[in-house]
C-alpha positions as a LaTeX table, in Angstrom:
\begin{tabular}{lrrr}
\hline
Residue & $x$ (\AA) & $y$ (\AA) & $z$ (\AA) \\
\hline
Met1 & 0.00 & 0.00 & 0.00 \\
Lys2 & 1.34 & 3.37 & $-1.01$ \\
Ile3 & 0.32 & 6.21 & 1.32 \\
Ala4 & 0.52 & 9.98 & 0.86 \\
Val5 & $-0.22$ & 12.63 & 3.45 \\
Ile6 & $-1.52$ & 15.79 & 1.77 \\
Asn7 & $-0.76$ & 18.29 & 4.49 \\
Gly8 & $-2.42$ & 21.69 & 4.41 \\
Gly9 & $-0.79$ & 22.82 & 7.64 \\
Thr10 & 0.74 & 26.26 & 7.48 \\
Arg11 & 3.21 & 25.88 & 10.37 \\
Ser12 & 6.18 & 23.54 & 10.09 \\
Gly13 & 6.18 & 21.10 & 13.02 \\
Gly14 & 2.78 & 22.39 & 14.14 \\
Asn15 & $-0.18$ & 20.53 & 15.55 \\
Thr16 & $-1.37$ & 19.46 & 12.11 \\
Asp17 & 2.02 & 17.89 & 11.34 \\
Ile18 & 2.12 & 16.11 & 14.70 \\
Leu19 & $-1.35$ & 14.56 & 14.34 \\
Ala20 & $-0.76$ & 13.55 & 10.72 \\
Asp21 & 2.59 & 11.99 & 11.64 \\
Lys22 & 0.87 & 10.02 & 14.40 \\
Ala23 & $-1.71$ & 8.70 & 11.91 \\
Val24 & 0.95 & 7.25 & 9.60 \\
Gln25 & 3.49 & 6.27 & 12.25 \\
Gly26 & 4.86 & 2.83 & 11.39 \\
Phe27 & 3.87 & 3.14 & 7.73 \\
Asp28 & 5.98 & 4.21 & 4.78 \\
Ala29 & 4.17 & 7.40 & 3.81 \\
Glu30 & 5.09 & 10.24 & 1.50 \\
His31 & 4.48 & 13.62 & 3.11 \\
Ile32 & 3.42 & 16.40 & 0.78 \\
His33 & 3.48 & 19.66 & 2.71 \\
Leu34 & 1.47 & 22.00 & 0.51 \\
Arg35 & 3.01 & 25.04 & 2.22 \\
Lys36 & 6.23 & 24.24 & 0.34 \\
Tyr37 & 4.56 & 24.52 & $-3.08$ \\
Arg38 & 3.08 & 27.26 & $-5.18$ \\
Ile39 & $-0.56$ & 26.54 & $-6.05$ \\
Gln40 & $-2.49$ & 29.23 & $-7.87$ \\
Pro41 & $-6.20$ & 29.76 & $-7.24$ \\
Ile42 & $-8.51$ & 28.28 & $-9.81$ \\
Glu43 & $-9.77$ & 30.55 & $-12.54$ \\
Asp44 & $-13.13$ & 29.05 & $-13.47$ \\
Leu45 & $-13.00$ & 28.74 & $-17.23$ \\
Arg46 & $-15.28$ & 25.70 & $-17.52$ \\
His47 & $-17.70$ & 27.61 & $-19.70$ \\
Ala48 & $-15.20$ & 29.79 & $-21.57$ \\
Gln49 & $-14.14$ & 29.27 & $-25.16$ \\
Gly50 & $-11.28$ & 26.78 & $-25.00$ \\
Gly51 & $-11.89$ & 25.96 & $-21.33$ \\
Phe52 & $-9.12$ & 25.90 & $-18.77$ \\
Arg53 & $-5.62$ & 27.02 & $-19.69$ \\
Pro54 & $-2.44$ & 25.49 & $-18.27$ \\
Val55 & $-1.26$ & 27.11 & $-15.04$ \\
Gln56 & 2.40 & 27.52 & $-14.24$ \\
Asp57 & 2.56 & 26.27 & $-10.67$ \\
Asp58 & 3.16 & 23.07 & $-8.72$ \\
Cys59 & $-0.36$ & 21.63 & $-8.69$ \\
Asp60 & 0.12 & 19.14 & $-11.54$ \\
Ser61 & 3.33 & 17.79 & $-10.01$ \\
Ile62 & 1.45 & 17.12 & $-6.76$ \\
Ile63 & $-1.35$ & 15.38 & $-8.67$ \\
Glu64 & 1.28 & 13.19 & $-10.34$ \\
Arg65 & 2.66 & 12.27 & $-6.91$ \\
Ile66 & $-0.68$ & 11.25 & $-5.43$ \\
Leu67 & $-2.06$ & 9.29 & $-8.38$ \\
Pro68 & 0.07 & 6.17 & $-7.69$ \\
Cys69 & $-1.06$ & 6.11 & $-4.05$ \\
Asp70 & $-3.65$ & 3.77 & $-2.56$ \\
Ile71 & $-4.35$ & 5.81 & 0.57 \\
Leu72 & $-4.55$ & 9.59 & 0.94 \\
Val73 & $-4.51$ & 11.25 & 4.35 \\
Phe74 & $-5.69$ & 14.85 & 4.18 \\
Ala75 & $-4.28$ & 16.84 & 7.11 \\
Thr76 & $-5.37$ & 20.37 & 7.93 \\
Pro77 & $-5.75$ & 22.88 & 10.70 \\
Ile78 & $-9.34$ & 23.94 & 11.22 \\
Tyr79 & $-9.52$ & 27.57 & 10.12 \\
Trp80 & $-12.90$ & 29.30 & 10.36 \\
Phe81 & $-14.66$ & 25.92 & 10.60 \\
Gly82 & $-13.05$ & 24.64 & 7.40 \\
Met83 & $-9.81$ & 23.45 & 5.89 \\
Ser84 & $-6.79$ & 25.68 & 5.44 \\
Gly85 & $-6.72$ & 27.89 & 2.36 \\
Thr86 & $-3.63$ & 26.01 & 1.19 \\
Leu87 & $-5.50$ & 22.69 & 1.07 \\
Lys88 & $-8.62$ & 24.32 & $-0.34$ \\
Leu89 & $-6.63$ & 25.80 & $-3.25$ \\
Phe90 & $-5.29$ & 22.34 & $-4.07$ \\
Ile91 & $-8.71$ & 20.67 & $-3.98$ \\
Asp92 & $-10.33$ & 23.53 & $-5.91$ \\
Arg93 & $-7.86$ & 22.90 & $-8.71$ \\
Trp94 & $-9.24$ & 19.37 & $-9.09$ \\
Ser95 & $-12.03$ & 21.00 & $-11.11$ \\
Gln96 & $-9.41$ & 21.88 & $-13.68$ \\
Thr97 & $-7.64$ & 18.51 & $-13.42$ \\
Leu98 & $-10.94$ & 16.73 & $-14.12$ \\
Arg99 & $-10.99$ & 18.42 & $-17.53$ \\
Asp100 & $-7.27$ & 18.20 & $-18.28$ \\
Pro101 & $-6.49$ & 15.84 & $-21.19$ \\
Arg102 & $-3.16$ & 15.04 & $-19.52$ \\
Phe103 & $-5.14$ & 13.37 & $-16.69$ \\
Pro104 & $-7.95$ & 11.64 & $-18.62$ \\
Asp105 & $-8.73$ & 9.13 & $-15.86$ \\
Phe106 & $-8.27$ & 11.44 & $-12.87$ \\
Lys107 & $-11.66$ & 10.81 & $-11.27$ \\
Gln108 & $-11.48$ & 7.07 & $-11.88$ \\
Gln109 & $-7.96$ & 6.90 & $-10.42$ \\
Met110 & $-9.00$ & 8.94 & $-7.39$ \\
Ser111 & $-12.00$ & 6.68 & $-6.81$ \\
Ala112 & $-9.62$ & 3.77 & $-6.22$ \\
Lys113 & $-8.04$ & 5.52 & $-3.22$ \\
Gln114 & $-9.04$ & 5.32 & 0.42 \\
Ala115 & $-9.39$ & 8.74 & 2.05 \\
Tyr116 & $-8.72$ & 9.77 & 5.64 \\
Val117 & $-8.71$ & 13.16 & 7.38 \\
Thr118 & $-6.82$ & 14.48 & 10.38 \\
Ala119 & $-7.63$ & 17.99 & 11.54 \\
Val120 & $-6.70$ & 20.14 & 14.51 \\
Gly121 & $-8.54$ & 23.16 & 15.87 \\
Gly122 & $-8.46$ & 25.22 & 19.01 \\
Asp123 & $-12.12$ & 25.94 & 19.73 \\
Asn124 & $-14.10$ & 22.75 & 20.50 \\
Pro125 & $-12.98$ & 21.04 & 17.27 \\
Lys126 & $-14.76$ & 17.76 & 17.97 \\
Leu127 & $-18.01$ & 19.67 & 17.46 \\
Lys128 & $-17.01$ & 22.70 & 15.39 \\
Gly129 & $-14.86$ & 20.57 & 13.07 \\
Leu130 & $-17.84$ & 18.50 & 11.96 \\
Pro131 & $-18.75$ & 20.86 & 9.07 \\
Leu132 & $-15.19$ & 20.31 & 7.80 \\
Ile133 & $-15.70$ & 16.55 & 7.96 \\
Gln134 & $-18.99$ & 16.92 & 6.13 \\
Gln135 & $-17.25$ & 18.97 & 3.44 \\
Phe136 & $-14.69$ & 16.20 & 2.99 \\
Glu137 & $-17.51$ & 13.62 & 2.85 \\
His138 & $-19.06$ & 15.53 & $-0.05$ \\
Ile139 & $-15.71$ & 15.93 & $-1.84$ \\
Phe140 & $-14.88$ & 12.25 & $-1.48$ \\
His141 & $-18.39$ & 11.19 & $-2.52$ \\
Phe142 & $-18.17$ & 13.32 & $-5.66$ \\
Met143 & $-14.81$ & 11.74 & $-6.51$ \\
Gly144 & $-16.05$ & 8.24 & $-5.65$ \\
Met145 & $-13.41$ & 7.87 & $-2.94$ \\
Pro146 & $-14.23$ & 5.73 & 0.10 \\
Phe147 & $-14.00$ & 7.91 & 3.23 \\
Lys148 & $-12.46$ & 5.50 & 5.73 \\
Gly149 & $-12.14$ & 7.66 & 8.84 \\
Tyr150 & $-11.09$ & 10.88 & 10.51 \\
Val151 & $-9.62$ & 12.29 & 13.69 \\
Leu152 & $-10.37$ & 15.73 & 15.08 \\
Gly153 & $-7.84$ & 16.95 & 17.61 \\
Glu154 & $-7.66$ & 19.96 & 19.89 \\
Gly155 & $-4.71$ & 22.30 & 19.81 \\
Asn156 & $-4.16$ & 26.01 & 19.44 \\
Arg157 & $-0.61$ & 26.90 & 20.39 \\
Pro158 & 2.26 & 24.86 & 18.93 \\
Gly159 & 2.45 & 21.48 & 20.64 \\
Asp160 & $-1.00$ & 21.67 & 22.25 \\
Ile161 & $-2.12$ & 18.56 & 20.35 \\
Leu162 & 0.27 & 16.55 & 22.53 \\
His163 & $-2.19$ & 17.08 & 25.39 \\
Asp164 & $-5.14$ & 15.64 & 23.45 \\
His165 & $-4.46$ & 11.99 & 24.25 \\
Gln166 & $-7.80$ & 10.88 & 22.84 \\
Ala167 & $-6.95$ & 12.33 & 19.40 \\
Leu168 & $-3.39$ & 10.98 & 19.49 \\
Asn169 & $-4.68$ & 7.48 & 20.31 \\
Ala170 & $-7.33$ & 7.69 & 17.61 \\
Ala171 & $-4.75$ & 8.87 & 15.07 \\
Ser172 & $-2.35$ & 6.08 & 15.95 \\
Ser173 & $-5.01$ & 3.49 & 15.12 \\
Leu174 & $-6.67$ & 5.33 & 12.21 \\
Leu175 & $-5.01$ & 3.42 & 9.38 \\
Lys176 & $-4.68$ & 0.25 & 11.38 \\
Arg177 & $-8.49$ & $-0.03$ & 11.42 \\
Ser178 & $-8.50$ & $-0.11$ & 7.63 \\
Asp179 & $-9.58$ & $-3.37$ & 6.07 \\
Ala180 & $-7.11$ & $-2.80$ & 3.23 \\
Leu181 & $-3.98$ & $-2.85$ & 5.41 \\
\hline
\end{tabular}
């Protein structure tokens, strides 16, 4: 099983990184920290003459890295009850990838992947993070991806997640509960 963590955390070594690392501990996983890449916002040209135009950024190279994977772990801080802007930019660009002739089977390839989410927030995330989980459910359903599980952890200041033992324990068994592993 090939695993990739698509990390939308904006702080290196932050709570998002810690929880995501815990989820894949003991597995060989590729970590893709989106903060290290340049991803342009989508320009919606679905209905324009000629459709989408190529964008000179790193999005396609990230798509190429995740396509061979069997499991994708989406990691994000909870910002304003949703995912980080960094992760949202990447997922928004899937609308363009779905129509890109260089990725003719993108949706079909994505539907073969198992999806997981780890997210960390500082204000009652186990309740207020649920809209984020619902958003991921809709995204994964649209793509045909099985949503296998999630962990919501609590942390505000760097390292706070280390005090949320329930989330750390849940993360450490997240992938181990998978019937595919």
